[in-house]
Amino acid sequence: MSAFVYLDHAATTPLAPEVASAMAPYLAAEFGNPSARHPLGVRAAQALDRARAQLARALLVPAAQVVFTSGGTEAANLAVLGLARASRPRHVLVGATEHACVRACTAQLAREGFEVERIALAAEGGVDLDAFARQLRPETALVAHMAVNNEFGTIAPLARMSKLMRARAKEARLVVDAVQALGKLDCAASELGWDALIVSAHKLGGPKGAGACVFARELAVQAIAFGGGQEHGLRPGTENVPAIVGFGAAVERAEAARARNLTHVARLRARMLEHLRALPGLRVIAPGEAVLPHILAFSALGAPAEVVLHHLEQRGVYVSTGSACQTLSKSLSPGLSAIGLGEDEIRRVLRVSFGAETSTEDVDAAARALLDVAHELSGQVS
Amino acid sequence: MSQQGISSGPEAVLVRYGELALKGDNRGEFEQALVRNIRAALEGVVAARVERAHGRIFVFPEGRVEAAARRLQRVFGIASVSPAWGAPSTPEAIERAARPVLEEAFAELPVGRKVPVRIETNRVDKKFPLPSNALDRRVAMHILRDDDPIVVELNHPELVLGIEVRAERTWLFAQRYPGPGGLPVGTLGRVVCLISGGIDSPVAAWMAMKRGCEVLYVTFHSHPYIGDNAKKKVIDLVRVLAPWQRASRLYVVPFAQAQLAIKAIGQDEYRTVLYRRMMQRIASRVAAREHAKALVTGECVGQVASQTLENLACIGAAASLPVLRPLVSFDKHETIARAIALGTYALSAVQEPDCCTLFMPRRPVIRGKLEVCETLEARLDVPALVEDALARAEILDLTPSGW
């Protein structure tokens, strides 16, 4: 049993031991540059090809459509900026609860003269499909929407959104941020209808420093960085071979166990909710029609989530308040305010996120700690 | 690098220090401390020999002369430094050495006009065959050519070619980098600075160092009401300030218990003043343990509601040592300008709570009364809270984050 209970898998996951083993040779003897022409280089290039095939098989695309990047943010930049700049139409639709990296990219497009519009939400917080249909135009260049929200786990109706696009915005590309979804939901191009997919290794047992922008087929893309021509010229620079090898191994491992893990995590979530019923004023934040069970966002206690988080860490339980990237900025989570939460409530939202290796004992211990903290803080909130 | 011939680039750094401080009896102590601090500043960056000679300090780095000169601009007590070129102490060698020194200095000036230059000889070796002004003239004759962008100008020169003639070797220089002034850190003793993640206290610590005080830091950390990022922020600030003195020790004092006890008194408006009085007591105890002679805070009169003269009096009364407030008369923008120059501003500006909202009173008292503070504190076991916090303090010896 480890010294702490880790319930922050939506921020990052521990490196899976078999992934670390797969990476090990490339951190030691197999140090070749994949562009080098001697056997050491050729073996490194083959290692990249294996990882590319592992990702392509999971997403049902040709291996040549996988562009490895340094992570999700760089992949988002390539997908959003690269596709929009290469398109003739200039209208962009972006999800209301996107991750900061996608929002920042569409904000850049707005500065470049694109007309950027937010996708409408229904009252319950999911995408309003009727309104979305009306927002689509023949001159829509790009629709950017996440597969699974990182703050509360809402699963977007991407299959239906892509069908609406085919009829109303024939030139539009669907860019999907699947950073939270890969390895947990079926993210194949055929299932979700995306044109470009943004994925990251470290959310599914892989290492930090590897991600990919995957295209469903040959598309016009403008490069956003320039150099030696690696990754079809779309991501120049010597490849991070060990991390990419780890990414491939992590994807294969997660895909093989996907159905089993989903059942396991759904049980964990139900068990956690069972425990949390004892909290006065519990409100589960689960907008839309479906949420991924890996993420459970809720508000309950009167105390700020930040204070609860540090009291939990004192008891060895690590959780999160909203998106980890935003805890340093004083601005409130745009995602939580987009789904209609007030400032006071946003400050009280905690997020616990489970992984395949989370046990029922972990959930029980975390729930006990949470009830204990609620008891301790109940006298101090005035 | 030859110590015999004419050097092909700067080979030493000539260090000048403040004259005023030399008048007292403590001149030797002052110089020794400065040499010690110079050695410490260069340690790990440049291997260098440091020598005192006739009211100057000479630093002989093994390479990286420019980097060494720049580093010394952050050693208190130094008035200015010059990268210096060496030549044998003969008139012939000196006049030959002068030209490249000037040429390097020219490179930094705008072109296309005559640059007024003066030559200034300081003859430390009185046995040198020529008097100073004769050497000036001789060097001038040697370096002046018709096609040169140089005019000799005694009154308003833009460039001064300095020549220090010493028996063993002569030093030539045309660049002067200003030092930070002040007094060598440590010569005035040790102080304890109460540091938060804010903009003010790092600047106050720097100003205390400038006046020769070695600064030891105390910060108050209310875990688990705020997170370890707040502690990290203070550590980062201390590490940015660390190059200015030889060693930087930080006490991280757990403060949640004291805050809970003060909050439990139930007098909301006095909370902030009482928190700060508790901090002064704990910092005074740290000072006693560390042989420090004063406290330093970033407080300023009238900047925030709690900084009225009445509140400062209430807070200061809890300290058992003098409280130095170097920023007392600063406007906020003046403090910010210093913080930007120091490199602490960007870190301080990162928004990280240093007090939990649960502890902040809705309406803090503006004109606190000492009797009220003391009456309220009578309901607490003050010595126990102080000792408990001190016993659980974490002591960190921090190194510079950059060079």
JSON list of C-alpha atoms in Angstrom, two decimals, chain B residues 215-305:
[
{"chain": "B", "resi": 215, "resn": "VAL", "atom": "CA", "xyz": [19.47, 38.46, 6.50]},
{"chain": "B", "resi": 216, "resn": "LEU", "atom": "CA", "xyz": [17.88, 35.33, 7.89]},
{"chain": "B", "resi": 217, "resn": "TYR", "atom": "CA", "xyz": [14.28, 34.73, 6.84]},
{"chain": "B", "resi": 218, "resn": "VAL", "atom": "CA", "xyz": [11.15, 33.63, 8.68]},
{"chain": "B", "resi": 219, "resn": "THR", "atom": "CA", "xyz": [7.94, 32.81, 6.87]},
{"chain": "B", "resi": 220, "resn": "PHE", "atom": "CA", "xyz": [4.61, 31.66, 8.27]},
{"chain": "B", "resi": 221, "resn": "HIS", "atom": "CA", "xyz": [2.82, 28.78, 6.61]},
{"chain": "B", "resi": 222, "resn": "SER", "atom": "CA", "xyz": [-0.78, 27.93, 7.41]},
{"chain": "B", "resi": 223, "resn": "HIS", "atom": "CA", "xyz": [-0.92, 24.41, 6.07]},
{"chain": "B", "resi": 224, "resn": "PRO", "atom": "CA", "xyz": [-3.43, 22.74, 5.66]},
{"chain": "B", "resi": 225, "resn": "TYR", "atom": "CA", "xyz": [-5.43, 25.91, 5.02]},
{"chain": "B", "resi": 226, "resn": "ILE", "atom": "CA", "xyz": [-3.09, 26.89, 2.25]},
{"chain": "B", "resi": 227, "resn": "GLY", "atom": "CA", "xyz": [-0.94, 24.62, 0.10]},
{"chain": "B", "resi": 228, "resn": "ASP", "atom": "CA", "xyz": [2.76, 24.00, -0.22]},
{"chain": "B", "resi": 229, "resn": "ASN", "atom": "CA", "xyz": [2.84, 26.13, -3.36]},
{"chain": "B", "resi": 230, "resn": "ALA", "atom": "CA", "xyz": [2.71, 29.15, -1.06]},
{"chain": "B", "resi": 231, "resn": "LYS", "atom": "CA", "xyz": [5.79, 27.84, 0.77]},
{"chain": "B", "resi": 232, "resn": "LYS", "atom": "CA", "xyz": [7.51, 27.13, -2.53]},
{"chain": "B", "resi": 233, "resn": "LYS", "atom": "CA", "xyz": [6.86, 30.70, -3.62]},
{"chain": "B", "resi": 234, "resn": "VAL", "atom": "CA", "xyz": [8.70, 32.06, -0.56]},
{"chain": "B", "resi": 235, "resn": "ILE", "atom": "CA", "xyz": [11.55, 29.59, -1.13]},
{"chain": "B", "resi": 236, "resn": "ASP", "atom": "CA", "xyz": [11.79, 30.75, -4.74]},
{"chain": "B", "resi": 237, "resn": "LEU", "atom": "CA", "xyz": [11.94, 34.39, -3.59]},
{"chain": "B", "resi": 238, "resn": "VAL", "atom": "CA", "xyz": [14.68, 33.69, -1.04]},
{"chain": "B", "resi": 239, "resn": "ARG", "atom": "CA", "xyz": [16.66, 31.87, -3.73]},
{"chain": "B", "resi": 240, "resn": "VAL", "atom": "CA", "xyz": [16.39, 34.88, -6.05]},
{"chain": "B", "resi": 241, "resn": "LEU", "atom": "CA", "xyz": [17.77, 37.05, -3.23]},
{"chain": "B", "resi": 242, "resn": "ALA", "atom": "CA", "xyz": [20.40, 34.48, -2.25]},
{"chain": "B", "resi": 243, "resn": "PRO", "atom": "CA", "xyz": [23.19, 35.74, -4.59]},
{"chain": "B", "resi": 244, "resn": "TRP", "atom": "CA", "xyz": [23.32, 38.95, -2.57]},
{"chain": "B", "resi": 245, "resn": "GLN", "atom": "CA", "xyz": [24.71, 37.28, 0.55]},
{"chain": "B", "resi": 246, "resn": "ARG", "atom": "CA", "xyz": [26.78, 34.24, 1.38]},
{"chain": "B", "resi": 247, "resn": "ALA", "atom": "CA", "xyz": [24.17, 32.01, 3.01]},
{"chain": "B", "resi": 248, "resn": "SER", "atom": "CA", "xyz": [20.40, 32.23, 3.18]},
{"chain": "B", "resi": 249, "resn": "ARG", "atom": "CA", "xyz": [18.52, 30.39, 5.90]},
{"chain": "B", "resi": 250, "resn": "LEU", "atom": "CA", "xyz": [14.72, 30.24, 5.94]},
{"chain": "B", "resi": 251, "resn": "TYR", "atom": "CA", "xyz": [12.56, 29.22, 8.89]},
{"chain": "B", "resi": 252, "resn": "VAL", "atom": "CA", "xyz": [9.16, 27.95, 7.74]},
{"chain": "B", "resi": 253, "resn": "VAL", "atom": "CA", "xyz": [6.97, 28.28, 10.81]},
{"chain": "B", "resi": 254, "resn": "PRO", "atom": "CA", "xyz": [3.63, 26.43, 10.91]},
{"chain": "B", "resi": 255, "resn": "PHE", "atom": "CA", "xyz": [1.02, 29.01, 11.75]},
{"chain": "B", "resi": 256, "resn": "ALA", "atom": "CA", "xyz": [-2.43, 27.42, 11.40]},
{"chain": "B", "resi": 257, "resn": "GLN", "atom": "CA", "xyz": [-2.68, 26.52, 15.11]},
{"chain": "B", "resi": 258, "resn": "ALA", "atom": "CA", "xyz": [-1.95, 30.10, 16.16]},
{"chain": "B", "resi": 259, "resn": "GLN", "atom": "CA", "xyz": [-4.46, 31.42, 13.64]},
{"chain": "B", "resi": 260, "resn": "LEU", "atom": "CA", "xyz": [-7.14, 28.99, 14.80]},
{"chain": "B", "resi": 261, "resn": "ALA", "atom": "CA", "xyz": [-6.53, 30.01, 18.42]},
{"chain": "B", "resi": 262, "resn": "ILE", "atom": "CA", "xyz": [-6.75, 33.71, 17.56]},
{"chain": "B", "resi": 263, "resn": "LYS", "atom": "CA", "xyz": [-9.85, 33.16, 15.45]},
{"chain": "B", "resi": 264, "resn": "ALA", "atom": "CA", "xyz": [-11.45, 31.30, 18.35]},
{"chain": "B", "resi": 265, "resn": "ILE", "atom": "CA", "xyz": [-11.23, 34.45, 20.54]},
{"chain": "B", "resi": 266, "resn": "GLY", "atom": "CA", "xyz": [-14.07, 35.72, 18.42]},
{"chain": "B", "resi": 267, "resn": "GLN", "atom": "CA", "xyz": [-12.91, 39.34, 18.03]},
{"chain": "B", "resi": 268, "resn": "ASP", "atom": "CA", "xyz": [-12.93, 39.42, 14.24]},
{"chain": "B", "resi": 269, "resn": "GLU", "atom": "CA", "xyz": [-11.65, 42.95, 13.71]},
{"chain": "B", "resi": 270, "resn": "TYR", "atom": "CA", "xyz": [-8.48, 42.40, 15.78]},
{"chain": "B", "resi": 271, "resn": "ARG", "atom": "CA", "xyz": [-7.54, 39.14, 14.09]},
{"chain": "B", "resi": 272, "resn": "THR", "atom": "CA", "xyz": [-5.03, 40.55, 11.60]},
{"chain": "B", "resi": 273, "resn": "VAL", "atom": "CA", "xyz": [-3.21, 42.62, 14.23]},
{"chain": "B", "resi": 274, "resn": "LEU", "atom": "CA", "xyz": [-3.09, 39.63, 16.58]},
{"chain": "B", "resi": 275, "resn": "TYR", "atom": "CA", "xyz": [-1.76, 37.33, 13.81]},
{"chain": "B", "resi": 276, "resn": "ARG", "atom": "CA", "xyz": [1.00, 39.85, 13.16]},
{"chain": "B", "resi": 277, "resn": "ARG", "atom": "CA", "xyz": [1.83, 40.25, 16.84]},
{"chain": "B", "resi": 278, "resn": "MET", "atom": "CA", "xyz": [2.21, 36.49, 17.04]},
{"chain": "B", "resi": 279, "resn": "MET", "atom": "CA", "xyz": [4.53, 36.58, 14.04]},
{"chain": "B", "resi": 280, "resn": "GLN", "atom": "CA", "xyz": [6.70, 39.24, 15.71]},
{"chain": "B", "resi": 281, "resn": "ARG", "atom": "CA", "xyz": [7.01, 37.12, 18.83]},
{"chain": "B", "resi": 282, "resn": "ILE", "atom": "CA", "xyz": [8.00, 34.02, 16.90]},
{"chain": "B", "resi": 283, "resn": "ALA", "atom": "CA", "xyz": [10.46, 35.98, 14.74]},
{"chain": "B", "resi": 284, "resn": "SER", "atom": "CA", "xyz": [11.97, 37.50, 17.90]},
{"chain": "B", "resi": 285, "resn": "ARG", "atom": "CA", "xyz": [12.53, 34.00, 19.29]},
{"chain": "B", "resi": 286, "resn": "VAL", "atom": "CA", "xyz": [14.17, 32.92, 16.03]},
{"chain": "B", "resi": 287, "resn": "ALA", "atom": "CA", "xyz": [16.37, 36.03, 16.24]},
{"chain": "B", "resi": 288, "resn": "ALA", "atom": "CA", "xyz": [17.46, 35.13, 19.76]},
{"chain": "B", "resi": 289, "resn": "ARG", "atom": "CA", "xyz": [18.32, 31.61, 18.69]},
{"chain": "B", "resi": 290, "resn": "GLU", "atom": "CA", "xyz": [20.27, 32.84, 15.65]},
{"chain": "B", "resi": 291, "resn": "HIS", "atom": "CA", "xyz": [22.02, 35.75, 17.40]},
{"chain": "B", "resi": 292, "resn": "ALA", "atom": "CA", "xyz": [20.26, 38.35, 15.27]},
{"chain": "B", "resi": 293, "resn": "LYS", "atom": "CA", "xyz": [19.96, 41.91, 16.51]},
{"chain": "B", "resi": 294, "resn": "ALA", "atom": "CA", "xyz": [16.84, 43.25, 14.79]},
{"chain": "B", "resi": 295, "resn": "LEU", "atom": "CA", "xyz": [13.73, 42.29, 12.81]},
{"chain": "B", "resi": 296, "resn": "VAL", "atom": "CA", "xyz": [13.07, 43.54, 9.27]},
{"chain": "B", "resi": 297, "resn": "THR", "atom": "CA", "xyz": [9.60, 43.80, 7.74]},
{"chain": "B", "resi": 298, "resn": "GLY", "atom": "CA", "xyz": [8.18, 45.07, 4.46]},
{"chain": "B", "resi": 299, "resn": "GLU", "atom": "CA", "xyz": [5.72, 47.27, 6.34]},
{"chain": "B", "resi": 300, "resn": "CYS", "atom": "CA", "xyz": [5.05, 50.77, 5.13]},
{"chain": "B", "resi": 301, "resn": "VAL", "atom": "CA", "xyz": [3.02, 53.53, 6.67]},
{"chain": "B", "resi": 302, "resn": "GLY", "atom": "CA", "xyz": [-0.47, 53.80, 5.28]},
{"chain": "B", "resi": 303, "resn": "GLN", "atom": "CA", "xyz": [-0.20, 51.41, 2.38]},
{"chain": "B", "resi": 304, "resn": "VAL", "atom": "CA", "xyz": [-2.95, 49.05, 3.48]},
{"chain": "B", "resi": 305, "resn": "ALA", "atom": "CA", "xyz": [-5.62, 49.49, 6.13]}
]
